[in-house]
Amino acid sequence: MTVHSDEDSPKKAVPGHGRKRERSKRTMCAWVLVVLVPFLLVKLVFFYASPFLLFSPSAQRSEAELMNELEFPTPSGRDEELRTASRNNSKFDVRPDPSSDLPVEEETESTITDPEAPPTEIPEEEVDEKEEVKTEDISPQPPRLNGDEEQLPPEETTAEQEQEEQVVNQEDASKKEESLSVEQVVDDKQPIEQVTSSNASALAPAESQGCNLYDGDWVHDPEGPLYTNRTCFYIQSMQNCMSNGRPDTAYMYWKWKPRHCDLPRFDAKGFLEMFRGKTIGFVGDSLSRNQMQSLLCMLSQLEIPDQIYQSADDKSVRWLFKSYQVTLATVWSPYLLKETTGELKGIEEGQSKLFTDSLDEGWTSVMNDFDVMVLSIGQWYFKPSVYIQNDEVIGCHYCPGLNLTEIGFYHAYKSAVRHVLDKVTKDYKGLAIMSTFALDHFENGSWSNGGSCTREQPLKEGEKLLEGMNYEMHQIVVEEYESTVQRRKRNRKKVQVGLLDVTLLSLLRADGHPGPFRVSHPYDGIEPGTLVQNDCLHWCLPGPVDTWNQFLVELILSNLKK
């Protein structure tokens, strides 16, 4: 007989204990769900929604105000004479073709604004950036080419050419092996020119010796863009053409093809590897920001960046790609010169006063934060301004009512470019890249009098020439750049400056602007035939401005090799 004490005797199952334990488990699971689900939802919403909150309504209104100020009277007085002379004597075809029989479209009287007419600003009410944006679920599809666009067959290759290609390929392979043998370590304290052997091999330079990348054509690209409005969250609302309801997609399916070499498709990983630990700054006006946001979109397909700085007016921002410690920055300085609208030298407050011999400290004070700095200005020089040099008023551009000499804007623009190049070659430690003038494509008018841009394909060769004011603005930058380079070479000093010719790249891309789709669904709720404000200056994203950044990569690589 076994005797059990009270302590070790087997306990009888009490009815209900199992159900209590089951209820306890369920209660615990419920509390876990109550705590975790809201946390996960908040995190998910923040991840997907935060990019759309980056550009606040106030920032969008600021952009609208800037856009409203971009259209100004055409040159008058001495500038009009220069424009007329350049139109008649200085025509410059970006891609000359002696056999071309295409008609040349001459500038008509309807496209020239009366130089005596005052600048017209668009009422702010026309662009209500607070309106709810209708997001279109539009996935870009490859466009069908027109029937009259001939598809050329591939060129036949001779035996001699094949042998030459084999030799070249062998040489390239040996060079690649040499470059890969170098240890892939980058010191983020190195100046940009010291990054050559360590990580420039991540991107293969497209420009071979003697090849001009700008000598090429826009050709159909079946691959399409690297991103869309649904995969990039950093597109300014006024350049988000697909989201704003633009119905055509053909403008996204073109690429620049050089005639004598290749321009590689943009490689986000290669770019970030090359710039590991570096900072790239875009300094200038809203077109400079347009280009920075294009690069931001292309890189964000690989990694989502963090915004690490934002100025109070949202015009200067910085983004960090943490995995690579690469920073993209934009600095607002639409003239690059010092400018004030305060009362000065008897000229009332509100009138722009531009110091043609003094640079804007807003960018010069931070320029050495950047390993590469892209500078671009132009369109803001069409604004009415009073010019000050050596602390004296020397004249103005379009200043009726003031007893000042009309000297036009070419003088101020040339002075700005010259002082900028002098500054960066003397005091800047990185690689400075000067962009040429970014032209617009208004047709049948201008910003303030019904000009539009509704084309769906690029202009054909010879359909638009670089002439008149566009030619003058382009040449000012080119000539000042060449003069700076020659002066540095004569003094046997290192040339740490490059030229990005966005004028030539953009000349035929009249299809790449937002046009009426600068706002969400512009034709909704209006009477047929009503004029809608067009933006024919900035660029849709994705769009032609993405090609600017392809050229930027090649320009940086070519300078690293020097």
Short mmCIF file of N, CA and C in Angstrom, two decimals, residues 441-540:
data_model
loop_
_atom_site.label_atom_id
_atom_site.label_comp_id
_atom_site.label_asym_id
_atom_site.label_seq_id
_atom_site.Cartn_x
_atom_site.Cartn_y
_atom_site.Cartn_z
N HIS A 441 11.02 76.62 -74.38
CA HIS A 441 10.41 76.24 -75.67
C HIS A 441 8.99 76.79 -75.80
N PHE A 442 8.77 78.02 -75.38
CA PHE A 442 7.46 78.63 -75.58
C PHE A 442 7.20 78.82 -77.07
N GLU A 443 6.00 78.48 -77.50
CA GLU A 443 5.59 78.70 -78.89
C GLU A 443 4.32 79.56 -78.91
N ASN A 444 4.22 80.39 -79.93
CA ASN A 444 3.05 81.26 -80.12
C ASN A 444 2.84 82.20 -78.94
N GLY A 445 3.92 82.67 -78.36
CA GLY A 445 3.82 83.59 -77.24
C GLY A 445 4.87 83.30 -76.20
N SER A 446 4.70 83.87 -75.03
CA SER A 446 5.65 83.68 -73.94
C SER A 446 4.88 83.31 -72.68
N TRP A 447 5.57 83.35 -71.55
CA TRP A 447 4.93 82.97 -70.28
C TRP A 447 3.69 83.80 -70.00
N SER A 448 3.78 85.09 -70.30
CA SER A 448 2.72 86.01 -69.87
C SER A 448 1.66 86.28 -70.93
N ASN A 449 1.84 85.77 -72.16
CA ASN A 449 0.84 86.10 -73.18
C ASN A 449 0.43 84.88 -74.01
N GLY A 450 0.20 83.77 -73.33
CA GLY A 450 -0.40 82.62 -73.99
C GLY A 450 0.55 81.65 -74.64
N GLY A 451 1.86 81.76 -74.38
CA GLY A 451 2.80 80.80 -74.95
C GLY A 451 2.51 79.39 -74.45
N SER A 452 2.78 78.40 -75.30
CA SER A 452 2.46 77.02 -74.93
C SER A 452 3.54 76.08 -75.42
N CYS A 453 3.48 74.84 -74.94
CA CYS A 453 4.38 73.77 -75.40
C CYS A 453 3.64 72.46 -75.21
N THR A 454 3.05 71.98 -76.28
CA THR A 454 2.22 70.77 -76.19
C THR A 454 2.72 69.67 -77.11
N ARG A 455 3.96 69.76 -77.54
CA ARG A 455 4.51 68.72 -78.42
C ARG A 455 4.69 67.41 -77.66
N GLU A 456 4.60 66.31 -78.41
CA GLU A 456 4.71 65.00 -77.79
C GLU A 456 5.95 64.25 -78.23
N GLN A 457 6.72 64.82 -79.18
CA GLN A 457 7.97 64.21 -79.62
C GLN A 457 9.01 65.31 -79.80
N PRO A 458 10.30 64.95 -79.79
CA PRO A 458 11.34 65.97 -79.97
C PRO A 458 11.23 66.66 -81.32
N LEU A 459 11.75 67.87 -81.39
CA LEU A 459 11.84 68.57 -82.66
C LEU A 459 12.81 67.84 -83.57
N LYS A 460 12.61 67.99 -84.86
CA LYS A 460 13.51 67.36 -85.82
C LYS A 460 14.73 68.23 -86.06
N GLU A 461 15.78 67.60 -86.52
CA GLU A 461 17.02 68.32 -86.78
C GLU A 461 16.78 69.47 -87.75
N GLY A 462 17.23 70.66 -87.38
CA GLY A 462 17.04 71.84 -88.21
C GLY A 462 15.76 72.58 -87.94
N GLU A 463 14.86 71.98 -87.16
CA GLU A 463 13.58 72.63 -86.88
C GLU A 463 13.73 73.79 -85.90
N LYS A 464 14.77 73.72 -85.08
CA LYS A 464 15.06 74.83 -84.16
C LYS A 464 16.57 75.04 -84.13
N LEU A 465 17.00 76.29 -84.32
CA LEU A 465 18.41 76.64 -84.29
C LEU A 465 18.72 77.40 -83.01
N LEU A 466 19.98 77.31 -82.60
CA LEU A 466 20.43 78.09 -81.47
C LEU A 466 20.84 79.46 -81.99
N GLU A 467 20.01 80.46 -81.74
CA GLU A 467 20.23 81.78 -82.32
C GLU A 467 19.69 82.86 -81.39
N GLY A 468 19.94 84.10 -81.79
CA GLY A 468 19.40 85.23 -81.05
C GLY A 468 19.85 85.26 -79.61
N MET A 469 18.93 85.56 -78.72
CA MET A 469 19.25 85.68 -77.30
C MET A 469 19.78 84.37 -76.73
N ASN A 470 19.20 83.23 -77.14
CA ASN A 470 19.68 81.95 -76.65
C ASN A 470 21.14 81.73 -77.03
N TYR A 471 21.49 82.11 -78.25
CA TYR A 471 22.87 81.97 -78.71
C TYR A 471 23.79 82.85 -77.86
N GLU A 472 23.41 84.10 -77.63
CA GLU A 472 24.25 85.03 -76.87
C GLU A 472 24.48 84.51 -75.45
N MET A 473 23.41 84.04 -74.80
CA MET A 473 23.52 83.56 -73.42
C MET A 473 24.41 82.31 -73.36
N HIS A 474 24.27 81.45 -74.35
CA HIS A 474 25.10 80.24 -74.41
C HIS A 474 26.57 80.59 -74.61
N GLN A 475 26.83 81.50 -75.54
CA GLN A 475 28.21 81.85 -75.87
C GLN A 475 28.92 82.55 -74.71
N ILE A 476 28.20 83.32 -73.94
CA ILE A 476 28.83 83.99 -72.79
C ILE A 476 29.47 82.97 -71.86
N VAL A 477 28.74 81.90 -71.55
CA VAL A 477 29.28 80.88 -70.64
C VAL A 477 30.44 80.13 -71.29
N VAL A 478 30.27 79.74 -72.55
CA VAL A 478 31.31 78.98 -73.25
C VAL A 478 32.60 79.80 -73.34
N GLU A 479 32.50 81.06 -73.75
CA GLU A 479 33.69 81.89 -73.92
C GLU A 479 34.38 82.18 -72.59
N GLU A 480 33.60 82.46 -71.55
CA GLU A 480 34.21 82.72 -70.25
C GLU A 480 34.87 81.46 -69.69
N TYR A 481 34.26 80.31 -69.93
CA TYR A 481 34.86 79.05 -69.49
C TYR A 481 36.18 78.80 -70.21
N GLU A 482 36.17 78.94 -71.54
CA GLU A 482 37.40 78.70 -72.31
C GLU A 482 38.50 79.68 -71.92
N SER A 483 38.13 80.92 -71.67
CA SER A 483 39.11 81.92 -71.25
C SER A 483 39.73 81.54 -69.90
N THR A 484 38.90 81.06 -68.99
CA THR A 484 39.40 80.66 -67.67
C THR A 484 40.35 79.48 -67.78
N VAL A 485 39.99 78.49 -68.59
CA VAL A 485 40.84 77.31 -68.76
C VAL A 485 42.19 77.70 -69.36
N GLN A 486 42.18 78.53 -70.40
CA GLN A 486 43.43 78.95 -71.04
C GLN A 486 44.31 79.74 -70.07
N ARG A 487 43.69 80.57 -69.27
CA ARG A 487 44.46 81.37 -68.31
C ARG A 487 45.11 80.46 -67.26
N ARG A 488 44.38 79.44 -66.81
CA ARG A 488 44.94 78.50 -65.84
C ARG A 488 46.10 77.71 -66.45
N LYS A 489 45.94 77.33 -67.70
CA LYS A 489 46.99 76.55 -68.35
C LYS A 489 48.25 77.39 -68.57
N ARG A 490 48.06 78.65 -68.94
CA ARG A 490 49.22 79.53 -69.14
C ARG A 490 50.01 79.69 -67.85
N ASN A 491 49.29 79.73 -66.75
CA ASN A 491 49.95 79.87 -65.44
C ASN A 491 50.35 78.52 -64.85
N ARG A 492 50.18 77.45 -65.65
CA ARG A 492 50.56 76.09 -65.25
C ARG A 492 49.88 75.68 -63.94
N LYS A 493 48.61 76.01 -63.85
CA LYS A 493 47.83 75.65 -62.68
C LYS A 493 46.81 74.58 -63.05
N LYS A 494 46.46 73.77 -62.09
CA LYS A 494 45.52 72.68 -62.33
C LYS A 494 44.14 73.23 -62.66
N VAL A 495 43.49 72.64 -63.65
CA VAL A 495 42.16 73.07 -64.07
C VAL A 495 41.13 72.18 -63.40
N GLN A 496 40.48 72.69 -62.37
CA GLN A 496 39.46 71.94 -61.65
C GLN A 496 38.08 72.52 -61.96
N VAL A 497 37.78 72.63 -63.24
CA VAL A 497 36.49 73.18 -63.65
C VAL A 497 36.07 72.50 -64.94
N GLY A 498 34.77 72.24 -65.08
CA GLY A 498 34.24 71.60 -66.28
C GLY A 498 33.03 72.37 -66.80
N LEU A 499 32.61 72.03 -68.01
CA LEU A 499 31.48 72.70 -68.65
C LEU A 499 30.42 71.68 -69.02
N LEU A 500 29.20 71.87 -68.54
CA LEU A 500 28.06 71.01 -68.87
C LEU A 500 27.14 71.78 -69.80
N ASP A 501 27.11 71.39 -71.07
CA ASP A 501 26.35 72.15 -72.08
C ASP A 501 24.92 71.65 -72.16
N VAL A 502 24.09 72.09 -71.23
CA VAL A 502 22.68 71.69 -71.22
C VAL A 502 21.91 72.37 -72.35
N THR A 503 22.45 73.46 -72.90
CA THR A 503 21.77 74.16 -74.00
C THR A 503 21.67 73.24 -75.21
N LEU A 504 22.78 72.63 -75.58
CA LEU A 504 22.79 71.76 -76.75
C LEU A 504 21.94 70.51 -76.52
N LEU A 505 21.98 69.98 -75.30
CA LEU A 505 21.20 68.77 -75.01
C LEU A 505 19.70 69.04 -75.04
N SER A 506 19.30 70.27 -74.73
CA SER A 506 17.88 70.58 -74.56
C SER A 506 17.25 71.20 -75.80
N LEU A 507 18.05 71.58 -76.78
CA LEU A 507 17.57 72.39 -77.89
C LEU A 507 16.35 71.78 -78.58
N LEU A 508 16.37 70.48 -78.83
CA LEU A 508 15.30 69.84 -79.60
C LEU A 508 14.22 69.20 -78.73
N ARG A 509 14.33 69.29 -77.40
CA ARG A 509 13.39 68.58 -76.53
C ARG A 509 12.24 69.46 -76.07
N ALA A 510 11.53 70.01 -77.04
CA ALA A 510 10.35 70.83 -76.73
C ALA A 510 9.23 70.00 -76.12
N ASP A 511 9.33 68.68 -76.24
CA ASP A 511 8.29 67.78 -75.71
C ASP A 511 8.46 67.49 -74.23
N GLY A 512 9.57 67.91 -73.62
CA GLY A 512 9.88 67.47 -72.27
C GLY A 512 9.42 68.38 -71.15
N HIS A 513 8.69 69.46 -71.47
CA HIS A 513 8.26 70.41 -70.45
C HIS A 513 6.87 70.05 -69.90
N PRO A 514 6.54 70.51 -68.71
CA PRO A 514 5.20 70.25 -68.17
C PRO A 514 4.08 70.83 -69.01
N GLY A 515 4.34 71.98 -69.67
CA GLY A 515 3.26 72.62 -70.42
C GLY A 515 2.10 72.94 -69.50
N PRO A 516 0.87 72.61 -69.90
CA PRO A 516 -0.29 72.89 -69.04
C PRO A 516 -0.33 72.01 -67.79
N PHE A 517 0.43 70.90 -67.79
CA PHE A 517 0.36 69.95 -66.68
C PHE A 517 1.33 70.32 -65.56
N ARG A 518 1.54 71.60 -65.40
CA ARG A 518 2.27 72.13 -64.25
C ARG A 518 1.41 72.09 -62.99
N VAL A 519 0.10 71.94 -63.19
CA VAL A 519 -0.85 71.79 -62.10
C VAL A 519 -1.68 70.54 -62.37
N SER A 520 -2.37 70.09 -61.35
CA SER A 520 -3.13 68.85 -61.47
C SER A 520 -4.35 69.03 -62.37
N HIS A 521 -4.42 68.21 -63.43
CA HIS A 521 -5.57 68.14 -64.32
C HIS A 521 -6.09 69.54 -64.69
N PRO A 522 -5.29 70.28 -65.45
CA PRO A 522 -5.59 71.70 -65.70
C PRO A 522 -6.87 71.95 -66.49
N TYR A 523 -7.35 70.95 -67.23
CA TYR A 523 -8.53 71.17 -68.08
C TYR A 523 -9.84 70.77 -67.40
N ASP A 524 -9.74 70.24 -66.19
CA ASP A 524 -10.96 69.85 -65.49
C ASP A 524 -11.76 71.08 -65.07
N GLY A 525 -13.04 71.10 -65.42
CA GLY A 525 -13.93 72.14 -64.95
C GLY A 525 -13.80 73.48 -65.62
N ILE A 526 -13.16 73.54 -66.80
CA ILE A 526 -13.06 74.82 -67.51
C ILE A 526 -13.72 74.69 -68.88
N GLU A 527 -14.11 75.82 -69.43
CA GLU A 527 -14.75 75.84 -70.74
C GLU A 527 -13.74 75.50 -71.83
N PRO A 528 -14.15 74.76 -72.86
CA PRO A 528 -13.26 74.47 -73.99
C PRO A 528 -12.75 75.77 -74.61
N GLY A 529 -11.46 75.77 -74.94
CA GLY A 529 -10.86 76.95 -75.55
C GLY A 529 -10.28 77.94 -74.56
N THR A 530 -10.47 77.69 -73.27
CA THR A 530 -9.91 78.58 -72.25
C THR A 530 -8.39 78.43 -72.21
N LEU A 531 -7.68 79.55 -72.19
CA LEU A 531 -6.23 79.51 -72.13
C LEU A 531 -5.78 78.98 -70.77
N VAL A 532 -4.83 78.06 -70.81
CA VAL A 532 -4.28 77.47 -69.60
C VAL A 532 -2.80 77.83 -69.52
N GLN A 533 -2.35 78.26 -68.35
CA GLN A 533 -0.95 78.64 -68.18
C GLN A 533 -0.03 77.45 -68.44
N ASN A 534 1.02 77.66 -69.26
CA ASN A 534 1.97 76.60 -69.59
C ASN A 534 3.33 76.90 -68.95
N ASP A 535 4.02 75.84 -68.56
CA ASP A 535 5.41 75.95 -68.12
C ASP A 535 6.28 75.27 -69.18
N CYS A 536 6.97 76.08 -69.96
CA CYS A 536 7.82 75.56 -71.04
C CYS A 536 9.29 75.80 -70.72
N LEU A 537 9.59 75.94 -69.44
CA LEU A 537 10.96 76.19 -69.00
C LEU A 537 11.50 75.02 -68.17
N HIS A 538 10.77 74.64 -67.13
CA HIS A 538 11.19 73.52 -66.30
C HIS A 538 10.93 72.21 -67.04
N TRP A 539 11.35 71.09 -66.44
CA TRP A 539 11.28 69.80 -67.13
C TRP A 539 10.47 68.79 -66.33
N CYS A 540 9.69 67.98 -67.06
CA CYS A 540 8.99 66.87 -66.43
C CYS A 540 10.01 65.89 -65.87
#
